[in-house]
C-alpha positions as MATLAB code, in Angstrom:
seq = 'XXXXXXXXXXXXXXXXXXXXXXXXXXXXXXXXXXXXXXXXXXXXXXXXXXXXXXXXXXXXXXXXXXXXXXXXXXXXXXXXXXXXXXXXXXXXXXXXXXXXXXXXXXXXXXXXXXXXXXXXXXXXXXXXXXXXXXXXXXXXXXXXXXXXXXXXXXXXXXXXXXXXXXXXXXXXXXXXXXXXXXXXXXXXXXXXXXXXXXXXXXXXXXXXXXXXXXXXXXXXXXXXXXXXXXXXXXXXXXXXXXXXXXXXXXXXXXXXXXXXXXXXXXXXXXXXXXXXXXXXXXXXXXXXXXX';
ca = [
     152.684    4.645  139.021;
     155.020    7.469  139.906;
     153.854    9.777  142.683;
     154.915   13.332  143.378;
     156.706   13.971  146.627;
     154.640   16.288  148.796;
     156.437   19.419  150.002;
     156.312   19.374  153.795;
     157.693   22.896  154.159;
     155.049   25.071  155.843;
     153.854   27.959  153.748;
     155.128   31.344  154.861;
     152.576   33.691  156.315;
     151.745   36.426  153.829;
     153.273   39.834  154.300;
     150.878   42.504  155.472;
     150.990   46.131  154.493;
     152.583   46.801  157.900;
     155.481   44.381  157.441;
     156.191   40.790  158.427;
     153.308   38.904  159.971;
     153.728   38.139  163.676;
     151.996   35.938  166.218;
     150.893   38.978  168.255;
     147.383   38.658  169.675;
     144.933   41.214  171.055;
     145.435   39.952  174.615;
     149.220   40.035  174.291;
     149.265   43.521  172.807;
     147.049   45.013  175.515;
     148.557   42.935  178.347;
     145.046   41.889  179.342;
     146.188   39.228  181.818;
     148.439   41.734  183.590;
     145.668   44.351  183.614;
     143.200   41.951  185.225;
     145.693   41.098  187.962;
     146.033   44.716  189.139;
     142.734   44.980  191.023;
     143.952   44.004  194.489;
     141.269   44.453  197.133;
     142.141   45.555  200.662;
     138.988   43.943  202.074;
     139.135   40.225  202.884;
     137.061   38.532  201.741;
     136.779   41.134  198.970;
     133.802   43.442  199.332;
     131.606   43.182  196.232;
     131.922   46.909  195.399;
     135.658   47.327  195.950;
     136.612   46.149  192.401;
     134.281   48.853  191.026;
     136.057   51.501  193.114;
     139.510   50.297  192.037;
     138.692   49.976  188.332;
     137.108   53.445  188.153;
     140.229   55.034  189.618;
     142.682   52.939  187.622;
     140.805   53.946  184.481;
     141.134   57.600  185.514;
     144.891   57.180  185.858;
     145.118   55.672  182.361;
     143.169   58.602  180.920;
     145.374   61.024  182.882;
     148.412   59.393  181.273;
     146.947   59.995  177.814;
     146.021   63.603  178.656;
     149.599   64.341  179.723;
     150.900   62.650  176.567;
     148.692   64.881  174.412;
     149.383   68.097  176.352;
     153.122   67.527  176.004;
     152.638   67.227  172.237;
     150.476   70.352  172.142;
     153.252   72.351  173.821;
     155.803   71.091  171.274;
     153.444   72.048  168.440;
     152.845   75.507  169.905;
     156.584   76.063  170.127;
     156.858   75.091  166.446;
     154.001   77.418  165.488;
     151.829   74.530  164.241;
     148.563   75.994  165.457;
     146.033   73.816  163.603;
     147.762   70.616  164.704;
     147.866   71.859  168.299;
     144.113   72.508  168.119;
     143.564   68.951  166.842;
     145.217   67.384  169.900;
     143.599   69.841  172.303;
     140.232   68.653  171.017;
     141.289   65.091  171.803;
     142.148   66.115  175.380;
     138.736   67.766  175.745;
     136.994   64.641  174.392;
     138.783   62.549  177.023;
     137.753   64.944  179.788;
     134.129   64.644  178.714;
     134.461   60.895  179.249;
     135.960   61.503  182.700;
     133.100   63.780  183.738;
     130.531   61.134  182.813;
     132.511   58.236  184.226;
     132.529   59.557  187.807;
     128.793   58.907  188.101;
     129.288   55.153  187.836;
     130.314   55.419  191.500;
     126.738   56.455  192.307;
     125.689   52.845  191.673;
     127.403   52.131  195.021;
     125.343   52.916  198.129;
     126.851   54.930  201.014;
     126.647   51.870  203.272;
     128.389   49.658  200.720;
     131.285   52.131  200.411;
     131.631   52.251  204.195;
     132.073   48.471  204.040;
     135.690   48.966  202.870;
     136.417   52.718  203.004;
     138.261   52.601  206.336;
     140.764   50.158  204.797;
     141.886   52.845  202.320;
     143.432   55.108  204.995;
     145.658   57.065  204.511;
     145.440   56.726  200.702;
     143.479   59.494  198.973;
     142.685   60.793  195.498;
     144.454   63.950  196.668;
     147.662   61.945  196.161;
     147.133   61.366  192.430;
     150.491   62.430  191.011;
     149.221   62.474  187.438;
     146.278   64.750  188.227;
     148.703   67.135  189.959;
     150.892   66.915  186.848;
     147.931   67.971  184.716;
     147.252   70.940  186.985;
     150.902   72.011  186.994;
     151.215   71.516  183.228;
     148.168   73.710  182.617;
     149.534   76.471  184.853;
     148.171   75.827  188.355;
     151.238   75.997  190.570;
     150.678   75.953  194.317;
     153.873   75.374  196.257;
     151.916   74.108  199.280;
     150.712   71.083  197.307;
     154.294   69.848  197.042;
     154.373   69.394  200.814;
     151.885   66.529  200.520;
     154.321   64.632  198.264;
     157.467   65.278  200.324;
     157.972   61.580  201.155;
     156.713   60.297  197.796;
     159.296   59.497  195.071;
     156.908   61.030  192.537;
     157.712   64.480  193.907;
     160.657   64.572  191.487;
     158.217   64.266  188.580;
     156.140   67.134  189.976;
     159.230   69.282  190.493;
     160.283   68.759  186.869;
     156.825   69.778  185.720;
     156.869   72.852  187.956;
     160.276   73.905  186.632;
     159.148   73.626  182.990;
     157.036   76.154  181.038;
     153.330   75.504  181.368;
     150.741   75.184  178.622;
     149.759   78.767  179.420;
     153.387   79.908  179.071;
     153.661   78.181  175.691;
     150.450   79.839  174.494;
     151.712   83.275  175.510;
     155.071   82.582  173.848;
     153.203   81.707  170.653;
     151.301   84.986  170.855;
     154.565   86.898  171.358;
     155.961   85.300  168.194;
     152.858   86.613  166.417;
     153.522   90.147  167.632;
     151.391   90.285  170.774;
     152.705   91.988  173.914;
     152.199   89.476  176.741;
     154.090   90.496  179.912;
     154.224   87.851  182.624;
     155.547   87.439  186.143;
     157.029   84.110  187.112;
     154.355   82.079  188.896;
     156.126   80.612  191.934;
     152.965   79.729  193.843;
     153.984   81.872  196.837;
     152.285   84.964  198.226;
     153.221   88.233  196.526;
     154.252   91.494  198.193;
     151.968   94.535  197.675;
     154.320   95.935  195.004;
     154.520   92.581  193.232;
     150.729   92.263  193.345;
     150.355   95.724  191.781;
     152.802   94.821  189.023;
     150.965   91.559  188.426;
     147.652   93.398  188.005;
     149.264   95.844  185.545;
     150.557   92.927  183.479;
     147.145   91.244  183.576;
     145.435   94.372  182.230;
     147.992   94.624  179.426;
     147.426   90.998  178.465;
     143.651   91.436  178.437;
     143.969   94.315  175.972;
     146.099   92.105  173.722;
     143.797   89.098  174.002;
     140.843   91.211  172.916;
     142.400   91.209  169.421;
     141.878   87.451  169.136;
     138.137   87.875  169.587;
     137.621   91.243  167.908;
     139.750   90.514  164.822;
     138.849   86.906  164.084;
     139.441   87.327  160.327;
     143.080   88.054  161.128;
     143.583   85.801  164.160;
     141.067   82.999  163.552;
     143.449   80.108  164.244;
     144.785   81.700  167.420;
     141.240   82.372  168.601;
     140.281   78.741  167.953;
     143.307   77.590  169.952;
     142.435   79.967  172.794;
     138.916   78.540  172.884;
     140.239   74.988  173.232;
     142.133   76.189  176.321;
     138.884   77.611  177.702;
     137.213   74.276  176.889;
     139.922   72.489  178.871;
     139.456   74.821  181.837;
     135.703   74.302  181.670;
     136.067   70.517  181.610;
     138.410   70.630  184.608;
     135.788   72.683  186.453;
     133.003   70.279  185.458;
     135.091   67.305  186.557;
     135.687   68.930  189.963;
     132.023   69.863  190.335;
     130.725   66.409  189.419;
     133.390   64.837  191.623;
     132.421   66.830  194.721;
     128.726   66.130  194.090;
     129.305   62.382  193.870;
     131.524   62.433  196.981;
     128.872   64.313  198.996;
     126.183   61.916  197.795;
     128.188   58.885  198.943;
     129.993   59.974  202.130;
     128.358   63.284  203.071;
     130.726   65.564  204.986;
     133.045   62.933  206.427;
     136.750   63.777  206.372;
     138.771   62.467  203.445;
     140.734   59.238  203.893;
     143.944   61.235  203.456;
     142.969   63.636  206.250;
     141.544   66.454  204.095;
     138.215   68.143  204.836;
     136.601   66.000  202.172;
     133.719   67.837  200.503;
     134.829   71.123  202.070;
     138.249   70.876  200.432;
     136.824   69.766  197.083;
     134.431   72.729  197.022;
     137.361   75.095  197.614;
     138.926   73.946  194.317;
     135.921   74.930  192.165;
     137.186   78.487  191.611;
     140.557   77.388  190.201;
     141.282   78.492  186.642;
     144.272   77.490  184.525;
     143.717   80.280  181.989;
     142.162   83.140  183.978;
     142.987   85.776  181.344;
     140.881   83.940  178.777;
     137.917   84.185  181.147;
     138.543   87.838  182.099;
     138.852   88.985  178.502;
     135.170   88.182  177.923;
     134.194   91.171  180.042;
     136.383   93.471  177.921;
     135.421   92.290  174.414;
     133.653   94.902  172.305;
     131.100   94.176  169.571;
];
């Protein structure tokens, strides 16, 4: 009886709609092993709550990275006049911030005494030193030259300087409005104290911008897309405020009025940041809008 020789050649994996099949796995793609190795506790033996503290803050930094990625794209889209697409990515940024605001409260599952079990080992590290959060502030238009002093010996200061030397999200929005025929005078925001004459000029420019911005809200049939984009910037400002407010509340609940590990006033400093606005004109215009 004649048999048929069996083909020992392994069958090729089928092609997928995305191209040639690979051996990539979920864990490889997301570098899960590497991620799990990054929670290095300062306490020895590790305090039970220190991994919680590390993971919360590492997660924040990952979200900050995504926020910067999206804001950079929004600025490119504004420059290209692609308003609806810019709104789409701004809404993504706002969705991420809503996650951040809720996430901070996970820290409240740690008692004040438990945090004190390893807090002293964090000196002089501090959330104040988050380069990416400072990048977000600078990118949105908050430019305080004094903040740079705290990064003088940190290599990341070069990243912050590049951000500070580039147009902000606010600048890009005003440039977009100018392309649409709006008159939007601006003074360069250097973050340093202005002379009386410079302050007077700044106030004159602000009043002129408010009159122009009223059009967005009073002529929505004509400027609907621009108004929607402006409102996403207000949403972003609001989420930044809410994040600061929830942050300071959680800090006070856990450590009271102790000084920050980096030497700041702690809760006192955090409260002083609650009045910051990235888009102050978009808040002021609300007082001027007519029915």
